[in-house]
CSV table of C-alpha atoms in Angstrom, one decimal:
chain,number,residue,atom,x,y,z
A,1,UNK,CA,5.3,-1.4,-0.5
A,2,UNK,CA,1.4,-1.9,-0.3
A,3,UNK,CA,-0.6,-2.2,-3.7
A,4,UNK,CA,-3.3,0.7,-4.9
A,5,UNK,CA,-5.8,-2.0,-3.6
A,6,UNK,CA,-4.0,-2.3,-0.3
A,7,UNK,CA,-4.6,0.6,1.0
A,8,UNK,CA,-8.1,2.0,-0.3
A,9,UNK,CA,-9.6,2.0,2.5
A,10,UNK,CA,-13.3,2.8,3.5
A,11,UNK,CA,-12.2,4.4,6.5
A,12,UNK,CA,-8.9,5.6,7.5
A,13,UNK,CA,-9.7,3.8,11.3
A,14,UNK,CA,-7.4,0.8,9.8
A,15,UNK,CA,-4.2,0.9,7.9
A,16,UNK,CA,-5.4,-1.1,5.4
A,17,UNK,CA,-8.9,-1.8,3.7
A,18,UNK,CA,-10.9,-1.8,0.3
A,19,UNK,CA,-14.0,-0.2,-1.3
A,20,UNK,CA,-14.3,-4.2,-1.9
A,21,UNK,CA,-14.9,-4.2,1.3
A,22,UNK,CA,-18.9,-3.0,1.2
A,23,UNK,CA,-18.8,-6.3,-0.3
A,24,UNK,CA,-17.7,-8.8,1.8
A,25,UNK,CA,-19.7,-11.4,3.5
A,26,UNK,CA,-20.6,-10.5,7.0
A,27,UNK,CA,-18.6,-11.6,10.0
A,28,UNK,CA,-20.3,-14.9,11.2
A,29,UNK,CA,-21.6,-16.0,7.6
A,30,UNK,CA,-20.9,-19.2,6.2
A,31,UNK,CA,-18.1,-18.3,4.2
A,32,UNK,CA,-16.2,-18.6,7.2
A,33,UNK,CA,-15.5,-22.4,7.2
A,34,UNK,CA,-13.9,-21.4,4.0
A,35,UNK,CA,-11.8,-18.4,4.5
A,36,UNK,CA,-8.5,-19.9,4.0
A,37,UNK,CA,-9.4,-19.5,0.2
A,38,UNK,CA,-9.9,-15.4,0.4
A,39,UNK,CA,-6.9,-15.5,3.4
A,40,UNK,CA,-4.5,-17.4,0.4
A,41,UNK,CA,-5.2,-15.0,-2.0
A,42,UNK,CA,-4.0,-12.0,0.1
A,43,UNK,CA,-1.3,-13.4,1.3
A,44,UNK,CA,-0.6,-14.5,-2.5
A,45,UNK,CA,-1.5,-10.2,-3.0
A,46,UNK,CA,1.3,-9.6,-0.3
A,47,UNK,CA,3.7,-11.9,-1.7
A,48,UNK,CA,3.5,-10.5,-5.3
A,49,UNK,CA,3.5,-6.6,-3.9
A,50,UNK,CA,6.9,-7.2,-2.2
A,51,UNK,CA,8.8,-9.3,-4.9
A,52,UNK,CA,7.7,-6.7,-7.1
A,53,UNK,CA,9.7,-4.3,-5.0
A,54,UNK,CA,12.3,-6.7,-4.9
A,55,UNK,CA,12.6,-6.8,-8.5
A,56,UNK,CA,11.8,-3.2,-8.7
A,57,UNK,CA,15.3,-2.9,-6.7
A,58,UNK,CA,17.2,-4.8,-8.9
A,59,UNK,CA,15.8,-2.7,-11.8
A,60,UNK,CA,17.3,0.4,-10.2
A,61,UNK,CA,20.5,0.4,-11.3
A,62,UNK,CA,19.6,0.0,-15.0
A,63,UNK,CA,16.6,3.0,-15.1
A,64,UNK,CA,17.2,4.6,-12.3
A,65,UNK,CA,14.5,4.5,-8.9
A,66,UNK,CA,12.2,7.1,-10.7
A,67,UNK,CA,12.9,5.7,-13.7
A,68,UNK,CA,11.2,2.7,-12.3
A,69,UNK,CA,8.8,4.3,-10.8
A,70,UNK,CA,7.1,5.8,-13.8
A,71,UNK,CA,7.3,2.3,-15.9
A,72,UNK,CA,5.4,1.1,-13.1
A,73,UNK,CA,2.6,3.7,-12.7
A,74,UNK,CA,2.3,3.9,-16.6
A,75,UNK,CA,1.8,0.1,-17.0
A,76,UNK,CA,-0.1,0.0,-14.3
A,77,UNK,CA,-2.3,2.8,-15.5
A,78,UNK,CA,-2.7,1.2,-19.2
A,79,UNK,CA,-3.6,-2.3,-18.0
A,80,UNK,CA,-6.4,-0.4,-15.5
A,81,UNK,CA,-7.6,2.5,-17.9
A,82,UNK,CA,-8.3,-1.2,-20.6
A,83,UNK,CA,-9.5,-3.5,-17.9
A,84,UNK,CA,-12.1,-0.8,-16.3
A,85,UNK,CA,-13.1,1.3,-19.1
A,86,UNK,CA,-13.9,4.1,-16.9
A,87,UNK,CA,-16.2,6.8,-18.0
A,88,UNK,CA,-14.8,10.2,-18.2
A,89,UNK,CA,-18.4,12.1,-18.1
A,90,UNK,CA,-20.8,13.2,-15.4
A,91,UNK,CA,-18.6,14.4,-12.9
A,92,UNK,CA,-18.6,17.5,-11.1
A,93,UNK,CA,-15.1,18.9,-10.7
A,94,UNK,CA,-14.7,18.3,-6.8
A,95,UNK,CA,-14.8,14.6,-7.9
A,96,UNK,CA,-12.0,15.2,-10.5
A,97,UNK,CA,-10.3,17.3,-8.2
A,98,UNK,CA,-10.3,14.2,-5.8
A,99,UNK,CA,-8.9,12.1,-8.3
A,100,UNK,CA,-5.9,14.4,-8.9
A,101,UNK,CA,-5.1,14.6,-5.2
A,102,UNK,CA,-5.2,11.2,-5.1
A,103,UNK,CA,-3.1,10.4,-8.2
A,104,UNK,CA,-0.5,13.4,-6.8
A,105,UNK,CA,-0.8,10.9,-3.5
A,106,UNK,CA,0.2,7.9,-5.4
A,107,UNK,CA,3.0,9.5,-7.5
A,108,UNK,CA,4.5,10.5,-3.9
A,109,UNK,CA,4.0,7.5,-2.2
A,110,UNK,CA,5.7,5.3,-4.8
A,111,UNK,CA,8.8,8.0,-5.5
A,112,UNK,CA,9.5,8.4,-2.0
A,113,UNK,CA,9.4,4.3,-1.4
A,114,UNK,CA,11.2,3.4,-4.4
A,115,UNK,CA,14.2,6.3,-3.7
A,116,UNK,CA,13.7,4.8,-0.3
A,117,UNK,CA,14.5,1.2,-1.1
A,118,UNK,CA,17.5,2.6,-3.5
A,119,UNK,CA,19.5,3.5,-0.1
A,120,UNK,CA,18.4,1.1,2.5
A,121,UNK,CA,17.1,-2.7,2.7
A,122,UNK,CA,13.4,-3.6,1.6
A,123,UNK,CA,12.3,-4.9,4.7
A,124,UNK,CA,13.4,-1.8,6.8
A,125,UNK,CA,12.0,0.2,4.4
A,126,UNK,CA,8.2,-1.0,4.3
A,127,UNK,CA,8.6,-1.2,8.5
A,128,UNK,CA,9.0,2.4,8.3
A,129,UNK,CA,6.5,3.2,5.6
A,130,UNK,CA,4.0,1.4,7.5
A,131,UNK,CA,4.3,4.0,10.5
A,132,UNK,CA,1.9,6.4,8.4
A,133,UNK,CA,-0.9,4.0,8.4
A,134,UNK,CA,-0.4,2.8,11.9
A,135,UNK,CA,0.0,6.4,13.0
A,136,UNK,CA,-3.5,6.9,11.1
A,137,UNK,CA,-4.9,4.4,13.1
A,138,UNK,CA,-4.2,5.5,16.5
A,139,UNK,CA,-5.1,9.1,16.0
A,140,UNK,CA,-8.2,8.0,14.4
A,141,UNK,CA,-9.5,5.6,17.3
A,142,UNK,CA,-8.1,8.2,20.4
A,143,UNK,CA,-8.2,5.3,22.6
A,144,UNK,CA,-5.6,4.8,25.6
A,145,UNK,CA,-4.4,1.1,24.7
A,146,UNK,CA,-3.4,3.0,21.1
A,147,UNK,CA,-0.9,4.6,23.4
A,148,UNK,CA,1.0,1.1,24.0
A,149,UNK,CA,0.4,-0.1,19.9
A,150,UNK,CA,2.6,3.8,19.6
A,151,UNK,CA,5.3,2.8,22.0
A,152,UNK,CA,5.7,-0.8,20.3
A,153,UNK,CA,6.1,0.9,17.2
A,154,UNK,CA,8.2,3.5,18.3
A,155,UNK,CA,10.5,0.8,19.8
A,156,UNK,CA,10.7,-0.8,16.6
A,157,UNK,CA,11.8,2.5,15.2
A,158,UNK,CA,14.2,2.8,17.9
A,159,UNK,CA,15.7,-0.3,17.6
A,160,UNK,CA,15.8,0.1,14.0
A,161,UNK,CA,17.8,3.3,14.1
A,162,UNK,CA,20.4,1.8,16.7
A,163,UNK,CA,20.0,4.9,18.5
A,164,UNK,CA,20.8,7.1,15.4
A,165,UNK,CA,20.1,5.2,12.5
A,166,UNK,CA,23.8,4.2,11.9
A,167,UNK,CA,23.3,1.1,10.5
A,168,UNK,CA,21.1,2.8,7.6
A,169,UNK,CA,21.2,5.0,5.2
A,170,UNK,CA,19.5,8.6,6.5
A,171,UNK,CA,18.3,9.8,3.6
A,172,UNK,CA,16.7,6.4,2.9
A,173,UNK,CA,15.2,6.5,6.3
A,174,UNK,CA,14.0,9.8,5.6
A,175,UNK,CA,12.4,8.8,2.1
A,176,UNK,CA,10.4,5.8,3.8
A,177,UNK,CA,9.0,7.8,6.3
A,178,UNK,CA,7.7,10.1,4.3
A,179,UNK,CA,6.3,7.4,1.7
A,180,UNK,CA,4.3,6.7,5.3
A,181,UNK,CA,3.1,9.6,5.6
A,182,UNK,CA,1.8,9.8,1.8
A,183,UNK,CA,0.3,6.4,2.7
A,184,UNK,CA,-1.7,7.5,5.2
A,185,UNK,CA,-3.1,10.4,2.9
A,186,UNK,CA,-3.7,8.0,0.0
A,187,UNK,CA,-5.7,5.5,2.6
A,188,UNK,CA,-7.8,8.9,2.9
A,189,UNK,CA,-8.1,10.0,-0.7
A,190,UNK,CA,-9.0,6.4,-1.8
A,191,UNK,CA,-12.0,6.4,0.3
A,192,UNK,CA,-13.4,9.4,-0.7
A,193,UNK,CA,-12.3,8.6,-4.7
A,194,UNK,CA,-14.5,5.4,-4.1
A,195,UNK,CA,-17.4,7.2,-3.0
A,196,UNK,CA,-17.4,9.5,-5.7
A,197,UNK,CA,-16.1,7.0,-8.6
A,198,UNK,CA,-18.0,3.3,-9.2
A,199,UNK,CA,-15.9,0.5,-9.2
A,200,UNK,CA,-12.0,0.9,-9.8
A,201,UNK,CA,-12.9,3.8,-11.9
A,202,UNK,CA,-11.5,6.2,-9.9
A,203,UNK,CA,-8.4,3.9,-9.0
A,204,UNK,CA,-7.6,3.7,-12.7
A,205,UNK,CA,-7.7,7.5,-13.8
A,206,UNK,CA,-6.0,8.3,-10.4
A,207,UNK,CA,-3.2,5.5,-11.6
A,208,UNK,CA,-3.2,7.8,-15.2
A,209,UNK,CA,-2.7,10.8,-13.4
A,210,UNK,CA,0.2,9.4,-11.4
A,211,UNK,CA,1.6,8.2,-14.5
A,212,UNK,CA,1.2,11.6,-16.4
A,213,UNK,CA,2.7,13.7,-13.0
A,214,UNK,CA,6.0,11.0,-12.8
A,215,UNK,CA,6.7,11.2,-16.9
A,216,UNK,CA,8.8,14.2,-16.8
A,217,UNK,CA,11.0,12.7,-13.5
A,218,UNK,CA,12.0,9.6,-14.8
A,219,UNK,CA,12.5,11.0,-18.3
A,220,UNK,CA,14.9,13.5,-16.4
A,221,UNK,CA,16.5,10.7,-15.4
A,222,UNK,CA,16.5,8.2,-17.2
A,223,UNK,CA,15.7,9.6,-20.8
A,224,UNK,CA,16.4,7.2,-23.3
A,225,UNK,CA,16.9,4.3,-21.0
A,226,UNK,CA,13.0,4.0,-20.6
A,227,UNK,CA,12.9,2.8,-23.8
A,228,UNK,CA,15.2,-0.4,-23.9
A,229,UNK,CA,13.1,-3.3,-24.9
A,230,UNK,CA,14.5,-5.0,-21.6
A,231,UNK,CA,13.5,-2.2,-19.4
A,232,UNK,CA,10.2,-2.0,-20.5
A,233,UNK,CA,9.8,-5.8,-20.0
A,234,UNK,CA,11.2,-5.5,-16.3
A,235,UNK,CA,9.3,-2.6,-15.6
A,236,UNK,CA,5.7,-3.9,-16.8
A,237,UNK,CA,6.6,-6.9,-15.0
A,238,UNK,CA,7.1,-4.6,-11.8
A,239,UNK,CA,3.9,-2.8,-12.9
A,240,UNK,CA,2.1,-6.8,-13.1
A,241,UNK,CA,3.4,-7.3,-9.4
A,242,UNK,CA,3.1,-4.3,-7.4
A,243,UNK,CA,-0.4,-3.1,-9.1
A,244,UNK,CA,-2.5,-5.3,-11.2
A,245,UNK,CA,-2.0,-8.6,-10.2
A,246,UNK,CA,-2.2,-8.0,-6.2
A,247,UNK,CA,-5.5,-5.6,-7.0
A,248,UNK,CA,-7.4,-8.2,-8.8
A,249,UNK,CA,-6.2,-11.1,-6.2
A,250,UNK,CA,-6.9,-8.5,-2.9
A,251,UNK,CA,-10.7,-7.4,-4.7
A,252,UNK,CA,-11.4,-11.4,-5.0
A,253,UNK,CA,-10.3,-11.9,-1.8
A,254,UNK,CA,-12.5,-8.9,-0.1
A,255,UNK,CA,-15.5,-10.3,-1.4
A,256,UNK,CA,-15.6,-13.2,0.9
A,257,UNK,CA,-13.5,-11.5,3.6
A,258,UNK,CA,-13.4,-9.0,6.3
A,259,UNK,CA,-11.8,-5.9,6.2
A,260,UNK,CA,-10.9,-6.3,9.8
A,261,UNK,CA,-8.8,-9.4,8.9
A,262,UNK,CA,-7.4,-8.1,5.7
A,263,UNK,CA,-6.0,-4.8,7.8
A,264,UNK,CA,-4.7,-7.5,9.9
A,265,UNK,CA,-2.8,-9.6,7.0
A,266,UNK,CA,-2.0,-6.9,5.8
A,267,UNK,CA,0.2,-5.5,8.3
A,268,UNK,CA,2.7,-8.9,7.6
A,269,UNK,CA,3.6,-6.8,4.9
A,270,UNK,CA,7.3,-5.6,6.7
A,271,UNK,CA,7.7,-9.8,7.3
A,272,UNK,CA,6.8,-10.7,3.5
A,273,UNK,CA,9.3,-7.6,2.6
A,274,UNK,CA,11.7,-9.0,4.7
A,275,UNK,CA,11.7,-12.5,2.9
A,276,UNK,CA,11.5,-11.0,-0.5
A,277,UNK,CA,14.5,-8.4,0.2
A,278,UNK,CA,16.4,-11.6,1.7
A,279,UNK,CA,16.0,-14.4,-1.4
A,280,UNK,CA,16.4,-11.8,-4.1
A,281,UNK,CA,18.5,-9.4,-3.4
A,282,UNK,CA,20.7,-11.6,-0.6
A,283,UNK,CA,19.7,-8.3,2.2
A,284,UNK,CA,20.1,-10.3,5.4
A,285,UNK,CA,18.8,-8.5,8.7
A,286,UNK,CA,20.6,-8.9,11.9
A,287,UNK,CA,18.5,-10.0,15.3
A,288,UNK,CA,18.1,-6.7,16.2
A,289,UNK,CA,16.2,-5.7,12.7
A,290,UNK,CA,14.2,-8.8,12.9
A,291,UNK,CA,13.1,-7.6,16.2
A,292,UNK,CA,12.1,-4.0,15.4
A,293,UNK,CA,10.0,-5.4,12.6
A,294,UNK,CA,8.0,-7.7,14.1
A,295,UNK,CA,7.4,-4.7,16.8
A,296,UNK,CA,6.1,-3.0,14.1
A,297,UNK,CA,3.9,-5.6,12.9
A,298,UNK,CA,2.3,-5.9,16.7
A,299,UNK,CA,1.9,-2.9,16.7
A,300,UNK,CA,0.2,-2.8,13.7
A,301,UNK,CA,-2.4,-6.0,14.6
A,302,UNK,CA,-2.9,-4.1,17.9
A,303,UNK,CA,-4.2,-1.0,16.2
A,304,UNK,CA,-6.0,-3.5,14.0
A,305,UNK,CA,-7.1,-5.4,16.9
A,306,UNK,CA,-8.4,-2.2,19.1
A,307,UNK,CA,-10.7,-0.4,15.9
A,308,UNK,CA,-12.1,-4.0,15.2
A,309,UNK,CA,-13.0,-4.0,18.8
A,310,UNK,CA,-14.5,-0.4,18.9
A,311,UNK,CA,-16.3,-1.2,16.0
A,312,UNK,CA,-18.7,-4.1,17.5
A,313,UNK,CA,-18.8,-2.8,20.6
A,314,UNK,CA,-20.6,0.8,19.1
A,315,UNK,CA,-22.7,-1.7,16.8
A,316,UNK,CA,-23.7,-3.1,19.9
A,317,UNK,CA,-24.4,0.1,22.0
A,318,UNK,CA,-26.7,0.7,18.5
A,319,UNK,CA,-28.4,-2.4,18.6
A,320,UNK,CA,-29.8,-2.1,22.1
């Protein structure tokens, strides 16, 4: 599962970038002898976003996946709405409107994934929730090569489903592809939140909404479980990993880095999930999983790849 961070983008032409990213140091500056720092500490973001999932999982069966779920967002949302302070004045309502939508996004895209992850292995899980993003991608670009990142992605997915997705869980299947496609909207709706909100404003009252639209679920689910001392602990700890921690790490990070290489990190994420799924919850993949992941993640650096590529060439055509 990607963090709020991971996937704000500033255009939905990647599957994964930041606002942070109006920031960062230009490509070519001399920050880049020392990008292994900024490189560390999304990797470190990646790491801590899927053993919070992992953990998340194990969590389940006390609280329930939308129990989970809504300890998560509502952490998250506290530690954001004290860390940013945001201002609640001066804006129009299309800009609160925005905000909803992309709260509503972010309540979807977690429910989905964590119901998801409930039924079928973690690394499965974030290679099919990636599809949205990568699907993003290619329609954005409309460039032939995109066609072969589509077919390497859809082979993953084939391989994946053994022909019929025997081997997993359908319904799971069915939750992680749509948390993809909520992805993809919520790489949309955090762009334009970050041009209407300054900072992580927007990020932190869209985290409050989510929180507020997931209450009633998980207390129709879990009811009085959310409130075991344990649970809460567990939960905030989820909230630590999957949100705040990876944010702050990934917005560090984006100051000194590229959003071209960050996409591209990024899209690791089904490998790191993989890993996480494997050493905490014992989920071993067979060959053929392996295989369909890391079709995924090419496919996912080739759409990365191609944009980047489109990208300097326009700036080019401009420049002459």
């Amino acid at each position: 599962m990607t963090t709020p961070s991971a996937a704000t983008a500033a255009t939905p032409a990647t599957p994964s970038s930041s606002p942070a990213a109006d920031n960062r140091a230009p490509a070519g500056a001399p920050h880049r002898r020392g990008s292994l720092g900024p490189i560390g500490l999304v990797l470190c973001a990646g790491v801590s976003v899927q053993f919070g999932s992992a953990l998340a999982a194990g969590l389940m069966p006390r609280a329930g996946a939308l129990g989970v779920v809504t300890l998560r967002l509502a952490a998250a949302a506290l530690v954001l709405l004290i860390v940013c302070r945001p201002r609640l004045r001066g804006y129009t309502r299309a800009d609160w409107a925005t905000v909803v939508v992309f709260g509503g996004t972010m309540a979807g895209m977690n429910g989905l994934f964590y119901q998801s992850i409930d039924r079928i292995p973690l690394g499965p899980a974030v290679a099919l929730e990636v599809l949205g993003p990568l699907a993003l991608s290619v329609l954005a670009s409309r460039r032939a090569i995109n066609l072969v990142w589509a077919a390497l992605a859809l082979g993953g997915v084939f391989l994946l489903s053994g022909g019929g997705f025997g081997g997993l869980d359908l319904v799971g299947v069915l939750f992680a592809l749509g948390a993809g496609v909520m992805w993809a909207t919520y790489i949309v709706f955090s762009a334009r939140t970050g041009r209407r909100f300054p900072q992580a404003d927007g990020l932190a009252l869209a985290m409050a909404a989510a929180a507020l639209m997931f209450l009633p679920l998980g207390i129709a689910e879990s009811g009085t479980k959310l409130l075991d001392p344990t649970t809460i602990a567990l939960g905030s700890a989820v909230a630590v990993l999957s949100s705040v921690l990876p944010y702050t790490l990934e917005l560090l990070a984006l100051r000194r880095l590229p959003a071209s290489t960050f996409a591209i990190l990024m899209s690791l994420e089904p490998a790191i999930a993989a890993t996480a799924g494997f050493l905490v919850l014992n989920q071993s993949l067979s060959a053929t999983e392996s295989a369909a992941i890391a079709l995924v993640i090419a496919a996912s650096m080739g759409a990365v790849r191609t944009q980047v590529g489109r990208g300097k060439a326009k700036g080019l055509e401009e420049g002459s």
